[in-house]
XYZ file of C-alpha atoms in Angstrom:
622
model
C -22.101 -21.262 -12.753
C -22.410 -18.591 -15.513
C -20.442 -19.267 -18.603
C -18.615 -17.357 -21.204
C -17.602 -18.198 -24.808
C -14.019 -18.784 -23.945
C -14.361 -21.429 -21.165
C -12.696 -19.263 -18.728
C -13.623 -19.428 -15.068
C -16.491 -16.972 -14.482
C -14.982 -15.559 -11.115
C -11.366 -14.440 -11.173
C -11.488 -12.430 -7.992
C -13.934 -11.976 -5.108
C -15.967 -11.521 -3.192
C -13.593 -9.112 -1.571
C -15.161 -7.156 1.278
C -14.053 -3.559 1.115
C -15.688 -0.701 3.006
C -18.389 -1.870 5.464
C -20.534 0.627 7.274
C -23.878 0.349 9.187
C -25.731 1.758 6.239
C -23.746 0.217 3.270
C -21.284 -2.615 2.426
C -19.168 -2.613 -0.535
C -17.939 -5.840 -2.168
C -15.411 -6.106 -5.080
C -15.333 -8.748 -7.913
C -13.420 -9.474 -11.119
C -15.263 -11.591 -13.797
C -14.715 -12.930 -17.208
C -18.317 -12.390 -18.357
C -20.962 -9.669 -17.949
C -21.708 -9.733 -14.280
C -25.204 -9.913 -12.771
C -25.100 -10.449 -9.159
C -27.711 -11.043 -6.446
C -26.856 -11.129 -2.775
C -28.580 -12.477 0.444
C -27.490 -11.754 3.937
C -28.985 -13.998 6.572
C -31.974 -12.366 8.337
C -31.685 -9.047 6.536
C -33.580 -7.757 3.452
C -31.123 -5.805 1.253
C -30.903 -3.810 -1.928
C -27.932 -4.192 -4.234
C -26.609 -1.469 -6.518
C -24.036 -2.783 -9.107
C -21.299 -0.853 -10.978
C -19.284 -2.527 -13.761
C -16.198 -1.478 -15.626
C -15.327 -3.409 -18.715
C -11.493 -3.727 -18.877
C -11.231 -6.440 -21.703
C -12.952 -8.770 -23.968
C -13.207 -11.272 -21.025
C -12.511 -8.976 -18.022
C -15.033 -6.978 -15.942
C -14.326 -5.126 -12.534
C -17.512 -5.051 -10.573
C -18.519 -3.259 -7.320
C -21.691 -4.140 -5.304
C -23.136 -1.602 -2.896
C -25.403 -3.408 -0.404
C -27.805 -1.445 1.658
C -30.394 -2.689 4.160
C -34.039 -2.082 3.309
C -34.745 -1.164 6.859
C -32.695 0.318 9.554
C -28.952 -0.518 9.460
C -26.722 -3.651 9.481
C -25.925 -5.107 12.949
C -22.399 -3.978 13.917
C -19.529 -6.049 15.427
C -21.167 -9.343 14.615
C -20.815 -12.011 11.915
C -23.038 -11.600 9.050
C -23.325 -14.569 6.722
C -23.825 -13.814 3.069
C -24.506 -15.787 -0.131
C -24.263 -14.678 -3.820
C -25.977 -15.526 -7.026
C -24.605 -14.900 -10.511
C -27.106 -14.859 -13.350
C -29.520 -16.710 -11.246
C -27.137 -19.458 -9.957
C -25.658 -19.723 -6.472
C -21.873 -19.305 -6.465
C -19.887 -21.959 -4.752
C -18.180 -20.045 -2.020
C -17.009 -22.943 0.091
C -13.277 -22.335 -0.602
C -13.910 -18.778 0.773
C -15.674 -19.780 3.919
C -14.521 -20.834 7.400
C -17.796 -22.489 8.161
C -20.930 -22.767 5.889
C -20.637 -19.447 4.218
C -18.436 -16.302 4.154
C -19.156 -13.863 6.996
C -18.954 -9.936 7.068
C -18.338 -7.834 10.180
C -19.423 -4.276 10.065
C -17.081 -2.422 12.535
C -18.372 -0.013 15.048
C -16.195 -0.464 18.191
C -12.943 -1.708 17.165
C -11.109 -4.333 19.362
C -8.719 -5.775 16.896
C -7.141 -4.819 13.569
C -4.885 -6.461 11.183
C -2.316 -4.141 9.545
C 0.562 -4.543 7.207
C 2.315 -3.230 4.033
C 4.918 -4.177 1.379
C 3.642 -7.320 -0.285
C 6.324 -8.420 -2.872
C 5.222 -11.662 -4.600
C 8.595 -12.786 -5.444
C 10.322 -12.233 -2.124
C 11.594 -15.556 -0.801
C 9.517 -15.353 2.412
C 5.981 -16.774 2.937
C 2.990 -14.367 2.362
C 1.896 -13.443 6.036
C -1.654 -13.004 4.730
C -1.904 -16.681 4.996
C -0.902 -16.432 8.757
C -3.676 -13.762 9.079
C -6.118 -16.176 7.441
C -5.161 -18.849 9.971
C -5.731 -16.325 12.866
C -9.313 -15.217 11.522
C -10.198 -18.935 11.321
C -9.355 -19.408 14.986
C -11.011 -16.211 16.211
C -14.131 -16.134 13.890
C -16.642 -16.398 16.589
C -14.806 -14.456 19.369
C -16.032 -10.887 19.200
C -13.148 -9.767 21.516
C -10.468 -11.234 19.194
C -11.953 -11.347 15.647
C -10.267 -8.585 13.595
C -12.659 -5.901 12.542
C -10.465 -4.573 9.664
C -7.616 -5.417 7.449
C -5.588 -2.176 6.869
C -3.026 -2.356 3.923
C -0.890 0.842 4.110
C 1.076 0.723 0.783
C 3.091 -1.196 -1.620
C 0.250 -3.668 -2.262
C 1.934 -4.188 -5.673
C 5.497 -3.416 -6.797
C 5.161 -1.914 -10.136
C 8.962 -1.113 -10.344
C 10.236 -4.498 -9.144
C 8.421 -7.113 -11.121
C 9.871 -10.729 -11.447
C 10.690 -11.859 -14.936
C 8.151 -14.813 -14.717
C 5.580 -12.294 -13.425
C 5.868 -10.115 -16.528
C 5.684 -12.938 -18.713
C 2.562 -14.231 -16.900
C 1.106 -10.788 -17.256
C 1.512 -10.910 -20.988
C -0.104 -14.202 -21.210
C -3.099 -12.960 -19.238
C -3.419 -9.935 -21.344
C -3.737 -12.198 -24.338
C -5.982 -14.655 -22.717
C -8.425 -12.207 -21.228
C -8.151 -9.595 -24.163
C -7.314 -6.797 -21.846
C -7.906 -3.503 -23.713
C -4.519 -1.850 -24.736
C -3.634 1.842 -24.731
C -3.623 3.805 -27.997
C -0.330 5.302 -28.979
C 2.131 4.401 -26.174
C 4.886 6.934 -26.496
C 7.680 4.562 -25.669
C 9.807 2.455 -27.962
C 10.577 -1.027 -26.638
C 11.963 -4.076 -28.444
C 9.107 -6.029 -30.066
C 9.836 -9.363 -28.312
C 9.180 -9.453 -24.466
C 12.201 -11.832 -24.241
C 14.379 -8.965 -25.417
C 12.845 -6.783 -22.640
C 13.276 -8.971 -19.652
C 15.594 -7.394 -17.005
C 16.442 -4.752 -19.671
C 13.604 -2.240 -19.561
C 15.482 0.277 -17.505
C 17.552 0.940 -20.588
C 14.415 2.229 -22.498
C 12.780 4.004 -19.611
C 12.740 7.874 -20.052
C 15.815 9.901 -19.051
C 16.729 13.570 -19.147
C 19.805 13.892 -21.413
C 22.927 15.202 -19.504
C 22.970 18.236 -21.965
C 19.631 19.348 -20.345
C 20.687 18.896 -16.834
C 21.711 22.011 -14.737
C 25.340 22.958 -14.974
C 25.298 23.161 -11.191
C 24.917 19.479 -11.027
C 27.749 16.899 -11.112
C 25.739 14.781 -13.539
C 26.090 17.404 -16.149
C 29.854 17.465 -16.127
C 30.122 13.591 -15.871
C 27.807 13.517 -18.960
C 25.377 11.248 -17.074
C 21.677 11.307 -18.199
C 19.093 11.631 -15.326
C 16.847 8.678 -15.009
C 13.212 9.339 -14.336
C 12.588 6.027 -12.806
C 15.088 5.572 -9.934
C 14.344 2.061 -8.702
C 17.387 -0.139 -8.827
C 15.221 -3.084 -9.928
C 13.344 -1.338 -12.835
C 14.510 -3.994 -15.328
C 10.839 -5.373 -15.662
C 9.119 -2.074 -14.669
C 5.356 -2.120 -15.565
C 4.695 0.348 -18.410
C 1.238 -0.017 -20.016
C -2.186 0.160 -18.388
C -2.817 -3.636 -19.507
C 0.315 -4.696 -17.728
C -0.719 -2.899 -14.527
C -4.304 -4.453 -14.755
C -2.772 -7.991 -15.370
C -0.326 -7.491 -12.500
C -3.065 -6.686 -10.060
C -4.959 -9.789 -11.017
C -1.706 -11.924 -10.454
C -1.121 -10.283 -6.975
C -4.612 -11.174 -5.779
C -6.166 -13.814 -7.775
C -5.333 -17.675 -7.441
C -7.664 -18.216 -10.415
C -5.695 -15.934 -12.684
C -2.614 -18.105 -12.122
C -4.467 -21.189 -13.153
C -4.749 -19.596 -16.587
C -0.926 -19.441 -16.747
C 1.228 -22.423 -16.319
C 4.165 -21.157 -14.399
C 6.318 -24.096 -15.072
C 6.194 -23.270 -18.824
C 7.442 -19.744 -18.540
C 11.084 -19.733 -19.505
C 13.526 -16.894 -20.017
C 15.771 -17.061 -23.282
C 18.963 -15.451 -23.992
C 19.465 -14.400 -20.360
C 22.850 -13.801 -18.872
C 24.040 -16.296 -16.126
C 22.999 -13.937 -13.360
C 19.677 -13.222 -14.916
C 18.941 -16.811 -15.393
C 19.669 -17.452 -11.765
C 17.402 -14.697 -10.890
C 14.663 -15.880 -13.064
C 14.758 -19.412 -11.549
C 14.751 -17.983 -7.962
C 11.705 -15.790 -8.949
C 9.836 -18.766 -10.243
C 10.408 -20.668 -6.874
C 9.268 -17.804 -4.900
C 6.076 -17.250 -7.062
C 5.251 -20.856 -6.736
C 5.163 -20.540 -3.017
C 3.142 -17.200 -3.387
C 0.649 -18.909 -5.500
C 0.017 -21.673 -2.988
C -0.833 -19.163 -0.436
C -3.259 -16.960 -2.489
C -6.397 -19.103 -1.717
C -5.855 -18.311 2.036
C -5.345 -14.636 1.078
C -8.593 -14.729 -0.809
C -10.508 -16.260 1.874
C -9.284 -13.546 4.208
C -10.465 -10.815 1.816
C -13.843 -12.448 1.714
C -14.400 -12.430 5.481
C -12.907 -9.100 6.785
C -13.352 -5.471 5.441
C -10.126 -4.526 3.598
C -9.040 -0.969 3.200
C -5.896 0.281 1.384
C -3.699 3.207 0.665
C -0.974 3.623 -1.839
C 2.649 4.230 -1.276
C 5.401 4.707 -3.827
C 5.810 1.214 -5.162
C 2.234 0.990 -6.173
C 3.100 3.426 -8.960
C 6.879 3.655 -8.928
C 9.826 3.927 -6.540
C 10.342 7.577 -5.215
C 6.936 8.663 -6.567
C 6.831 12.575 -5.970
C 9.732 12.427 -3.719
C 11.233 15.809 -4.855
C 10.037 18.732 -6.816
C 12.695 17.959 -9.320
C 11.402 14.480 -9.750
C 7.911 15.772 -10.455
C 9.305 18.185 -13.033
C 11.183 15.569 -14.873
C 8.049 13.376 -15.069
C 5.919 16.369 -16.223
C 8.383 17.144 -19.127
C 8.246 13.625 -20.540
C 5.004 12.395 -22.207
C 6.224 8.686 -21.803
C 7.049 9.263 -18.123
C 3.553 10.935 -17.496
C 1.808 8.013 -19.231
C 3.565 5.361 -16.981
C 2.791 7.262 -13.708
C -0.861 7.776 -14.915
C -1.258 4.097 -15.696
C -0.049 3.307 -12.152
C -2.518 5.638 -10.581
C -5.380 4.461 -12.787
C -4.780 0.885 -11.917
C -4.620 1.849 -8.226
C -7.892 3.706 -8.535
C -9.482 0.697 -10.270
C -8.492 -2.109 -7.813
C -7.806 -0.192 -4.489
C -9.241 3.272 -4.562
C -12.788 2.692 -5.534
C -13.453 0.254 -2.630
C -11.817 2.453 -0.060
C -14.708 4.998 -0.061
C -17.328 2.536 -1.629
C -17.373 4.800 -4.834
C -18.512 7.910 -2.914
C -15.911 10.289 -4.335
C -13.892 7.937 -6.380
C -16.854 6.773 -8.300
C -17.288 10.226 -9.947
C -14.220 9.198 -12.145
C -15.859 6.215 -13.704
C -17.756 7.913 -16.478
C -14.799 9.680 -17.726
C -12.717 6.432 -17.692
C -15.268 4.355 -19.625
C -15.691 7.267 -22.097
C -11.937 6.912 -22.985
C -12.423 3.599 -24.759
C -12.466 4.083 -28.415
C -14.497 2.305 -31.001
C -11.435 0.005 -31.634
C -11.388 -1.029 -27.962
C -8.198 1.021 -27.108
C -7.750 3.464 -24.277
C -7.285 7.100 -25.276
C -6.662 8.430 -21.825
C -5.388 12.094 -22.357
C -8.623 13.748 -21.290
C -9.085 11.356 -18.369
C -5.541 11.865 -17.158
C -6.322 15.500 -16.470
C -9.429 14.622 -14.377
C -7.300 11.984 -12.431
C -4.568 14.364 -11.612
C -7.031 16.915 -10.394
C -8.644 14.381 -8.044
C -7.723 15.148 -4.482
C -9.709 12.776 -2.377
C -7.606 9.625 -2.085
C -7.516 10.016 1.693
C -10.518 8.908 3.728
C -11.882 8.244 7.388
C -14.050 5.539 8.947
C -16.450 6.685 11.548
C -15.759 3.858 14.122
C -14.619 3.913 17.739
C -11.785 4.758 17.552
C -12.046 6.771 14.444
C -9.894 5.569 11.480
C -8.146 8.387 9.438
C -6.118 7.157 6.393
C -3.630 9.664 5.006
C -2.580 10.268 1.380
C 1.131 11.067 1.667
C 1.851 11.077 -2.052
C -0.256 13.586 -3.938
C -0.380 16.513 -1.496
C 3.235 17.136 -1.146
C 4.790 20.287 0.475
C 7.343 21.154 -2.151
C 10.520 22.932 -1.414
C 10.304 25.974 -3.619
C 14.019 27.084 -2.899
C 15.555 23.918 -3.891
C 13.684 21.421 -6.117
C 16.230 18.664 -5.195
C 15.221 18.850 -1.536
C 12.653 16.175 -0.410
C 9.030 17.386 -0.311
C 7.084 17.298 2.846
C 4.725 14.268 2.901
C 1.619 16.456 3.211
C 1.167 20.200 2.443
C -0.224 22.796 4.798
C -3.910 22.510 3.529
C -4.101 18.734 3.969
C -2.380 18.881 7.369
C -5.019 21.365 8.547
C -7.665 19.084 7.257
C -6.043 16.234 9.271
C -6.056 18.554 12.377
C -9.875 19.043 11.955
C -10.389 15.177 11.676
C -8.568 14.694 14.927
C -10.120 17.538 17.068
C -12.273 16.470 19.970
C -11.629 12.794 19.362
C -10.781 10.614 22.368
C -8.645 8.254 20.421
C -7.677 7.827 16.718
C -6.217 5.129 14.427
C -3.981 7.112 12.063
C -2.773 5.326 9.008
C 0.365 6.894 7.679
C 2.271 4.834 5.024
C 5.592 6.215 6.143
C 6.329 6.217 9.921
C 5.838 9.508 11.586
C 8.459 8.748 14.223
C 11.122 6.711 12.587
C 14.653 5.432 13.634
C 16.763 8.412 14.277
C 20.071 6.918 13.161
C 18.565 5.885 9.822
C 16.989 9.257 9.290
C 20.391 10.745 10.016
C 21.986 8.776 7.246
C 19.236 9.807 4.910
C 19.936 13.423 5.708
C 23.722 12.884 4.966
C 22.814 11.577 1.599
C 20.373 14.372 1.081
C 22.931 16.942 2.027
C 25.207 15.387 -0.632
C 22.489 15.943 -3.258
C 21.258 12.340 -3.588
C 17.794 12.038 -1.899
C 16.743 9.403 -4.255
C 19.550 6.929 -3.317
C 18.173 6.237 0.077
C 14.413 7.165 -0.302
C 14.270 10.308 2.002
C 10.689 9.527 2.768
C 10.340 10.477 6.399
C 8.252 13.127 8.000
C 11.084 14.947 9.577
C 12.876 15.627 6.271
C 10.821 18.627 5.694
C 10.911 21.514 8.191
C 7.403 22.875 7.652
C 5.570 19.488 7.594
C 7.541 18.327 10.589
C 6.719 21.434 12.683
C 3.101 21.436 11.727
C 2.493 17.703 12.550
C 4.172 17.974 15.875
C 2.183 21.088 16.644
C -0.998 19.104 15.929
C 0.031 16.257 18.294
C 0.854 18.942 21.096
C -2.665 20.668 20.843
C -4.886 20.141 24.080
C -7.977 19.325 21.912
C -6.379 16.411 19.882
C -6.857 12.822 21.080
C -5.508 11.435 24.319
C -4.512 8.349 22.373
C -3.290 8.383 18.834
C -2.238 5.133 17.305
C -0.233 5.619 14.129
C -0.064 2.463 11.807
C 2.771 2.687 9.210
C 4.829 0.448 6.865
C 7.214 1.194 4.057
C 10.496 0.370 5.750
C 10.484 -3.424 5.754
C 11.061 -3.823 9.315
C 8.794 -3.475 12.357
C 8.910 -1.567 15.654
C 6.959 -0.216 18.418
C 7.551 3.456 19.845
C 5.485 5.470 22.215
C 5.634 9.336 22.197
C 4.618 12.036 24.622
C 5.193 15.780 24.788
C 8.119 16.845 27.049
C 6.248 20.153 27.744
C 2.565 21.110 28.075
C -0.473 20.219 29.797
C -2.063 17.689 27.390
C -1.760 14.283 28.832
C -1.721 12.387 25.572
C 0.098 9.392 24.344
C 1.164 8.604 20.672
C 1.971 5.100 19.446
C 3.957 4.556 16.391
C 3.316 0.986 15.227
C 5.279 0.124 12.145
C 4.696 -3.276 10.413
C 6.497 -3.978 7.213
C 6.389 -6.063 5.090
C 3.668 -8.539 4.595
C 5.987 -10.335 2.267
C 9.280 -8.573 2.339
C 12.179 -8.043 4.838
C 15.182 -5.789 5.559
C 18.624 -7.428 5.540
C 18.800 -8.713 9.129
C 22.555 -8.230 9.764
C 22.423 -4.670 8.542
C 19.273 -3.945 10.594
C 21.168 -5.145 13.606
C 24.073 -2.697 12.983
C 21.673 0.088 12.483
C 19.926 -0.701 15.810
C 23.325 -0.680 17.653
C 24.138 2.586 15.979
C 20.802 4.111 16.935
C 21.216 2.843 20.439
C 24.661 4.557 20.787
C 24.016 7.809 18.994
C 20.581 8.458 20.413
C 20.613 7.101 23.879
C 18.596 9.052 26.503
C 21.599 11.025 27.649
C 22.903 11.798 24.116
C 23.226 15.455 23.225
C 22.302 14.422 19.606
C 18.634 14.254 20.539
C 18.556 17.994 20.930
C 19.369 18.480 17.300
C 16.408 16.405 15.814
C 13.107 18.137 14.898
C 11.241 16.097 17.560
C 13.313 17.225 20.549
C 10.061 18.553 22.183
C 8.814 14.924 22.386
C 9.900 12.024 24.419
C 10.249 8.767 22.493
C 10.292 5.377 24.027
C 11.615 2.306 22.071
C 9.731 -0.741 23.141
C 11.477 -4.057 22.984
C 10.251 -7.244 21.336
C 10.244 -10.680 22.893
C 12.533 -11.779 20.042
C 16.097 -13.137 20.759
C 18.113 -10.275 22.181
C 15.052 -8.258 22.923
C 15.579 -6.076 19.836
C 13.268 -3.253 19.111
C 13.707 -3.424 15.435
C 12.303 -6.619 13.893
C 12.990 -7.758 10.260
C 10.534 -10.517 9.482
C 7.714 -11.054 6.923
C 4.664 -10.431 9.136
C 1.344 -8.714 9.587
C 0.676 -6.928 12.800
C -2.190 -7.519 15.070
C -3.221 -4.271 16.978
C -5.527 -4.978 19.970
C -7.551 -2.307 21.772
C -9.430 -1.924 24.932
C -11.910 1.060 24.971
C -9.929 2.674 22.189
C -6.570 2.292 23.912
C -3.731 0.109 22.743
C -3.630 -3.104 24.873
C -1.392 -5.401 22.867
C 0.704 -5.372 19.857
C 1.956 -8.407 18.063
C 3.499 -9.573 14.759
C 1.927 -12.598 13.203
C 4.890 -13.822 11.162
C 4.849 -15.662 7.992
C 7.025 -18.589 9.442
C 4.280 -19.208 12.057
C 6.033 -17.517 14.962
C 4.557 -14.625 16.969
C 6.484 -11.680 18.134
C 5.133 -9.391 20.825
C 6.216 -5.976 21.849
C 6.352 -4.922 25.510
C 4.044 -2.058 26.178
C 4.899 -1.333 29.707
C 7.121 1.570 30.423
C 9.594 -0.174 32.551
C 10.793 -2.320 29.785
C 11.887 0.174 27.133
C 14.500 2.900 26.360
C 13.569 6.592 26.373
C 15.353 9.134 24.145
């Protein structure tokens, strides 16, 4: 095993299989010493191109691009691989189900794992461990082995960080010598203990005097917060904090450098002390399941897309929110740090550095001679970057949407929610879907959500408070909703569109068809949330009842929704009471036959399996 001067473990993270295609496979690593990898795949001669980004004295982010010397990789079959670092074989037994880890290059997709919303300090178990168990059982079964793991948002919670997690991040920053930013334009107490659960007091705000006189906040003399999360007391701020948090979210080895039992909060209130203790218990359970998650990542191609919590709650929700951020240097810095960290640990692997890799030189040149990041120039390149979305040319085609950085802003009222995608990107989506028989469409927020909940959101929005209830649904913006529905109604779009979404912390299965028109198509809205998060169960039951009463098939209220031209069926689960809204930490298993949905199940963190009925006789139409 390669060594470094600090006696740190060489490998902190990886191998993590990212984009896998017939002509190229991308692997991701994090090491504590200068990486120099060699890779062998059984029966195939390969060439390896390595890209490294140094993030600290003892921290390197590394991507390997592996290409076959002749022809292409065999698809839809297990490819065993081994890795050398500085001439020594790495011990990958902990990441193997058999003798070595195995990659599958997807071509014809039969099975996909999908989930979102992974909060380390939520009390539930991490359902990635359940997914690991399932992969272990199906590893050699081509019809059942998952081809992909799709994570559709909130892979980290930058705005909802546990107190012990923030302390662990600072320990890691010190141990690894993670390079800091130069001239952070935000004043915080010098001691981290003084900041615990208190950071929201120092996060940027717009003074009430500068607010419009047409707003209630001006007359109540209430400052307008830029970071609207109700759990922003430990919000990540600096780039080094974001980097450390990614390591703690994905690496068991990183936690071994930090003794969780020795992390204590001092001078906390009684409520904060109780929260700190509860977070420690939840994190201990999370750490115990991380080896299983890492084994999963080493054996299945994993693709990701951001949602708001990867950067901050309500990111780009309204034009007013964007304006407030743009007018504050400190707010701009925090948002840029979140996006940089996403690019480093998620974005680069999604397209195997094809477009995202063009940003690397600008980033590495931002490191000063004093080993500090001066990111002002790089920020401009980052915000001009427009290719976070991507596709995978499989059968069916996988199309992953960026619903955060191409917003359709309301130019008449900046307080109105923006459309999740603007006209230009919706037209690009249309082009991607034309003349396809079937498509897997990944949209972080559900396209077809629960009408009762969307109605409640509309009420809050009408009262001028869209940030209170996260009005993040496609139907909240007239133009975006109309264009998207028009795309689905076209006769040259897919006969089967399977939409995979998360965000909402509960799961459901809806099927959608046009009420009018000659295009015999079927749209499936499969929502799975969260991997390690849940919606309050009693409240969800009440909202399900409300939705059933207000938007029953015979209800005239259906005519007042933007999707009245579409018939929506709610498919019941086999859970107690046959509910169609399920709150449970789970990862979904989407099974296909010839590009058509054949089965939809939730592999729950508690070991149970919940299945949704796909037949039309066991559902409710509205």
